[in-house]
XYZ file of C-alpha atoms in Angstrom:
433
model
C 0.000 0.000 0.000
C 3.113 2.592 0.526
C 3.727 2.578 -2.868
C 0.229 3.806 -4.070
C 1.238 7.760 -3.949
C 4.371 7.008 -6.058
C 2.498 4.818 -8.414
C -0.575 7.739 -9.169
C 1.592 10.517 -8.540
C 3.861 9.103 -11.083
C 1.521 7.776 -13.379
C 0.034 12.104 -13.377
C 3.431 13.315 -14.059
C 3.853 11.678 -17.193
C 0.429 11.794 -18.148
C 0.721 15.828 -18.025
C 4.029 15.901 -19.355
C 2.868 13.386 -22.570
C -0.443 15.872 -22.523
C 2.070 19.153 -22.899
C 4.200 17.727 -25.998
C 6.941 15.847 -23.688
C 8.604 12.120 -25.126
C 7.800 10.114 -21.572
C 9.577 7.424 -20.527
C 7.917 5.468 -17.400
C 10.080 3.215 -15.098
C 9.203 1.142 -12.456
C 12.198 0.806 -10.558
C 11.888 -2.152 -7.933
C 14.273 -3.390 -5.203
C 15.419 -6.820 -5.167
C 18.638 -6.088 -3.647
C 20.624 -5.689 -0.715
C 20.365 -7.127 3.016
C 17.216 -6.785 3.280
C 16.526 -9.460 0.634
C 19.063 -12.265 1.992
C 16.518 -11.635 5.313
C 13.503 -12.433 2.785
C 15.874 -15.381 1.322
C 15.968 -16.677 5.411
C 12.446 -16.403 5.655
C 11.687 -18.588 2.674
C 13.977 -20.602 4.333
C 12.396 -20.574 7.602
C 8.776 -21.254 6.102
C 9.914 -23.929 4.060
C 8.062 -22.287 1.012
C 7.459 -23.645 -1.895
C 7.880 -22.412 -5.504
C 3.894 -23.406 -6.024
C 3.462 -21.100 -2.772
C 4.834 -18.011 -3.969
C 3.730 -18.354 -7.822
C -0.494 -18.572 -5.842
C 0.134 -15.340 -4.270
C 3.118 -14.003 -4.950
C 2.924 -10.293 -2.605
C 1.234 -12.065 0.696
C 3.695 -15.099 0.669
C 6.893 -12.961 -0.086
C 5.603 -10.444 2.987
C 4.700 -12.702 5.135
C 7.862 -14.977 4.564
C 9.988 -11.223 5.422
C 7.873 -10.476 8.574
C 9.102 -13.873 9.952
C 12.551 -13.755 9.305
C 12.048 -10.526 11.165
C 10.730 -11.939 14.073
C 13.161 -14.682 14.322
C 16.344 -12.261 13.836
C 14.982 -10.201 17.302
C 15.353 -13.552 18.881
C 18.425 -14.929 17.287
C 21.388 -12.613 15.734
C 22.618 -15.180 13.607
C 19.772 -14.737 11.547
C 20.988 -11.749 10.497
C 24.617 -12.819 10.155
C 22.984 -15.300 7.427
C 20.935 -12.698 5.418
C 24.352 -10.488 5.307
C 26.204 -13.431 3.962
C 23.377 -14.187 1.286
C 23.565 -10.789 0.032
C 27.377 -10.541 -0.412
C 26.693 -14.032 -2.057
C 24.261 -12.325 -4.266
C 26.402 -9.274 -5.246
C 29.696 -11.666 -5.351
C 27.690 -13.707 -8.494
C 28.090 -16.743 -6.051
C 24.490 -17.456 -4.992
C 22.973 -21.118 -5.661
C 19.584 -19.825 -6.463
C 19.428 -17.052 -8.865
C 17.233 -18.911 -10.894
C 14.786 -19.562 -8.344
C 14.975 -15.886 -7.041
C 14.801 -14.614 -10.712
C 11.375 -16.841 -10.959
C 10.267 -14.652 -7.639
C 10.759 -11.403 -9.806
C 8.338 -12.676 -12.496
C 5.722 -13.733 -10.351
C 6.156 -10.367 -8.571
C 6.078 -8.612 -11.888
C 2.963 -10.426 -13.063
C 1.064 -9.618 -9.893
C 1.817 -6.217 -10.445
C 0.744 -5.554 -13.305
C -2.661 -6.750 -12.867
C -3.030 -3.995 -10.106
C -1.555 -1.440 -12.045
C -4.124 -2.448 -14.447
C -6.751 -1.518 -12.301
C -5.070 1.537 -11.542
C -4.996 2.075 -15.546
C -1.004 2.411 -14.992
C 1.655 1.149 -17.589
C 4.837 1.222 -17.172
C 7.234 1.294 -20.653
C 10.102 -0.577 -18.554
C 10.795 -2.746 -15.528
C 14.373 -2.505 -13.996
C 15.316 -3.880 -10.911
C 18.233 -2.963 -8.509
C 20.162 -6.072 -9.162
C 20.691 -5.420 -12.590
C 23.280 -2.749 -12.038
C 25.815 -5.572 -10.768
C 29.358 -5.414 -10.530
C 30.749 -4.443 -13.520
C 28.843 -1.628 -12.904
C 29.592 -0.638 -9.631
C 32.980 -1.421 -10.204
C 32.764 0.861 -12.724
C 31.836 4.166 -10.720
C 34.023 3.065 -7.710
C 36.711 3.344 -10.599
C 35.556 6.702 -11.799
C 35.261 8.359 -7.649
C 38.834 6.824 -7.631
C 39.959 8.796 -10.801
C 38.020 12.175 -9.728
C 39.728 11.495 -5.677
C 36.339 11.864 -4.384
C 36.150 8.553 -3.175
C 37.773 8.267 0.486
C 38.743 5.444 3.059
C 37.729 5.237 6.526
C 39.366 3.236 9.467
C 36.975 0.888 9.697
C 36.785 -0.043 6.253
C 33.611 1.688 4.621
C 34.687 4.011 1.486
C 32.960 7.187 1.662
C 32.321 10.430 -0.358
C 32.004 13.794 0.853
C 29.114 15.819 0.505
C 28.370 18.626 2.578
C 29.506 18.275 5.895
C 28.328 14.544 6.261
C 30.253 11.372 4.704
C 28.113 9.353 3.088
C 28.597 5.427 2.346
C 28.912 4.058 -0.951
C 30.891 0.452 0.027
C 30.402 -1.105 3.074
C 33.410 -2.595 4.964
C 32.678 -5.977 3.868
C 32.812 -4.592 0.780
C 29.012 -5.436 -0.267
C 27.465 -1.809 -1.975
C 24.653 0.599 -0.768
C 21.452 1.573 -2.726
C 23.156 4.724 -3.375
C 26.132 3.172 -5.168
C 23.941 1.369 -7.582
C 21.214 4.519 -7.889
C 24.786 6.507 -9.593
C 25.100 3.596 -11.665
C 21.265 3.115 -12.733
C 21.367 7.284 -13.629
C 24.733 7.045 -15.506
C 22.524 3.680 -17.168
C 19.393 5.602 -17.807
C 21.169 8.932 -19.555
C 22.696 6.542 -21.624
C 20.014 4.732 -22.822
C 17.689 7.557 -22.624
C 20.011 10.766 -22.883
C 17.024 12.543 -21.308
C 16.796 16.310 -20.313
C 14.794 15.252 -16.828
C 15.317 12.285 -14.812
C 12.242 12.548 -12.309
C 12.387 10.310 -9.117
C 8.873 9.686 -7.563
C 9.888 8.830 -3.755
C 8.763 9.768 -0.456
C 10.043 12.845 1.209
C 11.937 10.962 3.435
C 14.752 10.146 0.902
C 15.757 13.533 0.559
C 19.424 13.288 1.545
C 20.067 10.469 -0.935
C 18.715 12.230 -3.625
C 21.174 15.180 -2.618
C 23.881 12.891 -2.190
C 23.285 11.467 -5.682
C 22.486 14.209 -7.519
C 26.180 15.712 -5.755
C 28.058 12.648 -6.743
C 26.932 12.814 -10.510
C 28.122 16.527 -10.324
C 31.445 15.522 -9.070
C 32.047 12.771 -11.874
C 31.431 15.953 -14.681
C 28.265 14.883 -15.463
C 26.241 17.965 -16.743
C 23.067 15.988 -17.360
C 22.430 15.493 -13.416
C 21.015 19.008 -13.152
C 18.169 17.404 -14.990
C 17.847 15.470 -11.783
C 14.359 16.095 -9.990
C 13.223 14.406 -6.449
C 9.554 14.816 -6.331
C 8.535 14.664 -2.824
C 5.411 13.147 -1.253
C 4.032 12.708 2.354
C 2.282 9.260 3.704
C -1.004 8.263 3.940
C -2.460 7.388 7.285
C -5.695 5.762 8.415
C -5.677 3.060 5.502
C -6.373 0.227 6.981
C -9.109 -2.904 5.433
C -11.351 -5.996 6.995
C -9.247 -7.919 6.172
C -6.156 -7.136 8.862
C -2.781 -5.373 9.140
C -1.018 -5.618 6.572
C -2.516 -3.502 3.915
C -2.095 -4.605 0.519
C -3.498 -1.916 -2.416
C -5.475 -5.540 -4.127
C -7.225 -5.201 -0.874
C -8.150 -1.163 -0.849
C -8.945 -1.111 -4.637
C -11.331 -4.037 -3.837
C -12.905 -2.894 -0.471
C -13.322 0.657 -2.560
C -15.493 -1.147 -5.308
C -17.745 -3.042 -2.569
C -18.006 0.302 -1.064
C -18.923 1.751 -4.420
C -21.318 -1.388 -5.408
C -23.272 -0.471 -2.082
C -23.568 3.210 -2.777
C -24.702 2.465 -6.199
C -27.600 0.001 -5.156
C -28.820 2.818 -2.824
C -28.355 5.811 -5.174
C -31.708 7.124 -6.420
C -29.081 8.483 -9.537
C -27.865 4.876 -10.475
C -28.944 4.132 -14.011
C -26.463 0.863 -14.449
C -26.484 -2.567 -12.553
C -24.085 -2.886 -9.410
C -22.532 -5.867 -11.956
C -21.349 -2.756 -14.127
C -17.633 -1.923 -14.656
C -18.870 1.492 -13.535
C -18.604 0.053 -9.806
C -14.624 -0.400 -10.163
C -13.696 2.437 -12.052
C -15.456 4.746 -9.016
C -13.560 3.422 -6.456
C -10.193 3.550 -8.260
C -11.370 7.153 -9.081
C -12.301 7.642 -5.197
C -8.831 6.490 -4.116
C -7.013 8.765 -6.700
C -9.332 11.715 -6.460
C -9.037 11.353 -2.342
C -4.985 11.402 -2.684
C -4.444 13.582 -5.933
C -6.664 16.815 -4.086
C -3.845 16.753 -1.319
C -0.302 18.850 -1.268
C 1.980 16.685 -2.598
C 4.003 17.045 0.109
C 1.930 16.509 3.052
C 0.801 13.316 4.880
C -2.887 12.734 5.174
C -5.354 10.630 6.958
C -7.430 8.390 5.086
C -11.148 8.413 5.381
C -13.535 6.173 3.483
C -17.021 8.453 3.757
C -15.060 11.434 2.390
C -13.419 9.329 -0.178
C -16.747 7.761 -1.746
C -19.072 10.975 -1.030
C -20.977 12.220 -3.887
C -21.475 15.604 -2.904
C -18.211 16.743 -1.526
C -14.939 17.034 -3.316
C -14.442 13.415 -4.917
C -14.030 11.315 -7.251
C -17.650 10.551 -7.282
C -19.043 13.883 -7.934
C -16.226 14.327 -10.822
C -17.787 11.191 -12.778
C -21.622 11.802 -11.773
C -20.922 15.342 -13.527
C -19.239 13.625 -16.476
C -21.640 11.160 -16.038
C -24.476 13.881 -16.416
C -22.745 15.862 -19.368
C -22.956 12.202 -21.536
C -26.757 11.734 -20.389
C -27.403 15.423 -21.549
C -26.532 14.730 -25.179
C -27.894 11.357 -25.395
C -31.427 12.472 -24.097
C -31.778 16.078 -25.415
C -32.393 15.620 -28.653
C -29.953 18.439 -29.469
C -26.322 18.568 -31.276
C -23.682 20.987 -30.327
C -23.375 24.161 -32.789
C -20.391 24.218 -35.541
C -19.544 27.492 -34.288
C -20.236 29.857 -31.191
C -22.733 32.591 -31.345
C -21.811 34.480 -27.994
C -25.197 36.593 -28.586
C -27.019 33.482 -27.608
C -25.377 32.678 -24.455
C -25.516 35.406 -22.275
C -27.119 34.562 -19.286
C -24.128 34.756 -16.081
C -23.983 30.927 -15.502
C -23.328 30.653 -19.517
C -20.640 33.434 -18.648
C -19.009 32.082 -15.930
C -18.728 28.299 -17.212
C -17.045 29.688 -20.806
C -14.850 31.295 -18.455
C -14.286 28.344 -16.227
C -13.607 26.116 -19.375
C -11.153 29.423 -20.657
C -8.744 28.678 -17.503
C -7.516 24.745 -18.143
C -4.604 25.701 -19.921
C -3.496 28.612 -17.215
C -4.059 25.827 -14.898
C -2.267 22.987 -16.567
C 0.792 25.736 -16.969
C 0.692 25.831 -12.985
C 0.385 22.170 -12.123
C 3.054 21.663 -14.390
C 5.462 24.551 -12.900
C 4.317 22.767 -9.190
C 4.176 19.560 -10.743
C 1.531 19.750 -7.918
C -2.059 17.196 -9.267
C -4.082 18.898 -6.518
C -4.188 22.286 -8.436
C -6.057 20.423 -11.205
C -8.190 18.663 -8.830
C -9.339 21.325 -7.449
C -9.677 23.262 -10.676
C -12.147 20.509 -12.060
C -14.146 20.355 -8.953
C -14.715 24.224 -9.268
C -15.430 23.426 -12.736
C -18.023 20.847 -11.952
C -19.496 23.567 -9.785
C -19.917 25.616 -12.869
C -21.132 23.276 -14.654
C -23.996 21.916 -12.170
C -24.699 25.843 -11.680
C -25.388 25.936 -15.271
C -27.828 23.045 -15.489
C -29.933 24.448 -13.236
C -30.154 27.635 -15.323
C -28.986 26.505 -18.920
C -32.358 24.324 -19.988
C -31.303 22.062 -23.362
C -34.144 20.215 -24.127
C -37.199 21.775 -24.923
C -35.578 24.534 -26.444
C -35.668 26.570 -29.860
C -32.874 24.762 -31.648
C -30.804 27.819 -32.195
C -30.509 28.279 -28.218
C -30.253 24.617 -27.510
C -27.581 23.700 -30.215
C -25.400 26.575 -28.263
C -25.962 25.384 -25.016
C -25.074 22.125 -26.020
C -21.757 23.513 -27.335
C -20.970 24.861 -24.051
C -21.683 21.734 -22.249
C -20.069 19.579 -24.633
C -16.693 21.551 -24.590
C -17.183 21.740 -20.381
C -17.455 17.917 -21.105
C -14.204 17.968 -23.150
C -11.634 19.600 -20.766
C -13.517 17.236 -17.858
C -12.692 14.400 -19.118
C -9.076 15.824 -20.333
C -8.184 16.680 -16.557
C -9.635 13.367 -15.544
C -7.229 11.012 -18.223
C -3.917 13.499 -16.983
C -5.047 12.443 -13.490
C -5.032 8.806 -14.495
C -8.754 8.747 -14.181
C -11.473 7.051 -16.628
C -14.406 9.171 -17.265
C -17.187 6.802 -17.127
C -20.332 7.399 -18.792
C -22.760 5.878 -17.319
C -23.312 5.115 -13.192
């Protein structure tokens, strides 16, 4: 579940660059390496799991096998002795199961994927940690060596300098830090790539690596690292499930369409069965909406009502407006105008929603500067404000068909930069709930 703002925060970035005229390139970046995993590789052990096991359910078996290694390495240091050793196996090219581990990383691919799916995320490229090895790091070691920035402490580590803080990038066993292969994956990615940004999606909380890194890159002569962005985000709390502790995002993004499934059986607005797609797509769009309308930056506590309201600001209200827009030119026996006689809409609510619609590029411009979602959030909830303000006043059908071919024009291009600002969010307009 930690990795849900990174995924949709992500997945928003390059949907408004690729909406602005930028050539995106989306990576998921996943760890499979370092100490941490030779602790999952003991828990396996520990559990006795099977390959059959972890290809059922690859996420819950792999968590729960690290939770238990854990457990047994507060009662017995050795434990952790072992999962050092299996990583330094690992990095040394000298562990007997890379094949079996390597299966792991498929099933964990293929499991995420299908809630990505859901999410209506794709990712052009999968690399993992592991794959910058050691040729690589041996490489930039090489390079800090050549540049002197690369110095030796008494016990052992090798660190660089950056600020007033040493920072590790070889460990006195000689094993490698996260940061040593992040220089290598950004030297990797500029070459492969040669891109003029290289945005990192990670919690606020890895702000000194990204400093470090982004200092190290400078010191090797690499120009291309002031392209280098860290885009911050805060945590979530209060997201929590039925089904227990551990909070997967399978289990949110299906508790949020059973939540969405009951609404929809009650709603006196429901015009499609609770067997409808329409029932998933609202609560993915509750669970963006309800993160996407925060600062970026801040943490938050998750609440379900808010989240699945209709009224209030959510992802609800967003598609029941869309919703309506797509009913209104089914049922109203009107077609939008070719062209825009201004003489015919001049009541204030026709005034104010042309004026509304007017702003989406000022306000794409800003959350682009910010690379902040929540200023287009909130820019298509006032929108849908506009737009609900004009239904009341704006009457289509029934009308002479001069008046209600113009009003359809307005609504349709209202409808038009709704559903824009919903797809850059990472959002499916549905139209019908």
């Amino acid at each position: 579940m930690g990795h849900l703002r990174s995924t949709i925060i992500g997945n928003y970035v390059s949907n408004l660059m690729s909406s602005l005229g930028h050539d995106v390139h989306r990576i998921n970046y996943l760890g499979d390496w370092g100490t941490q995993f030779g602790l999952l590789n003991v828990g396996l052990e520990l559990g006795q799991v099977s390959d059959e096991q972890i290809a059922a359910n690859p996420i819950q078996v792999l968590y729960e096998s690290y939770v238990l290694a854990n457990r047994e390495a507060e009662k017995d240091p050795g434990i952790l002795s072992r999962a050092r050793q299996i990583f330094k196996q690992m990095e040394d090219g000298d562990f007997a199961e890379t094949e079996r581990w390597e299966k792991f990383r498929q099933y964990t691919i293929s499991e995420l994927k299908q809630t990505y799916h859901r999410l209506g995320v794709v990712f052009d490229e999968y690399q993992w940690e592991s794959m910058f090895g050691a040729k690589d790091i041996s490489s930039v070691i090489a390079e800090l060596e050549g540049m002197n920035l690369l110095n030796d402490n008494p016990d052992g580590k090798r660190v660089v300098k950056v600020g007033n803080r040493n920072v590790t990038l070889v460990k006195s066993d000689g094993s490698t830090l996260y940061l040593t292969r992040d220089v290598a994956a950004a030297k990797h990615r500029f070459q492969q790539h040669k891109f003029d940004q290289l945005l990192y999606v990670v919690e606020n909380g890895q702000g000194d690596h990204f400093i470090a890194l982004k200092h190290i890159l400078k010191g090797l002569d690499h120009p291309w690292s002031d392209g280098i962005t860290h885009i911050k985000f805060g945590r979530i709390h209060g997201m929590s499930t039925r089904r227990g502790q551990a909070v997967f995002l399978k289990d949110i993004l299906d508790e949020a369409r059973e939540r969405s499934t009951i609404r929809q059986n009650i709603s006196k607005n429901t015009r499609v069965g609770s067997d409808d797609k329409s029932a998933e797509v609202l609560g993915v769009s509750a669970v963006i909406i309800n993160d996407l309308k925060q600062r970026r930056q801040k943490d938050y506590t998750f609440d379900w009502e808010k989240a699945l309201q209709m009224q209030g600001d959510s992802g609800s209200r967003l598609q029941y407006t869309h919703c309506r827009l797509c009913s209104l030119r089914e049922n109203s026996g009107a077609r939008p105008a070719d062209e825009c006689n201004a003489t015919l809409l001049t009541e204030s609510q026709a005034t104010a929603l042309v004026t509304e619609i007017a702003r989406f590029d000022e306000i794409l411009r800003a959350s682009y500067l910010e690379l902040e979602s929540c200023i287009l959030v909130q820019y298509l909830f006032s929108l849908c404000n506009h737009i609900n303000q004009a239904f009341q006043h704006l009457t289509v059908k029934g009308q002479p068909p001069e008046i209600a071919s113009q009003r359809m024009l307005l609504f349709t291009a209202a409808k038009i930069v709704l559903s824009e600002g919903l797809e850059i969010l990472g959002i499916e307009p549905l139209e019908k709930m």
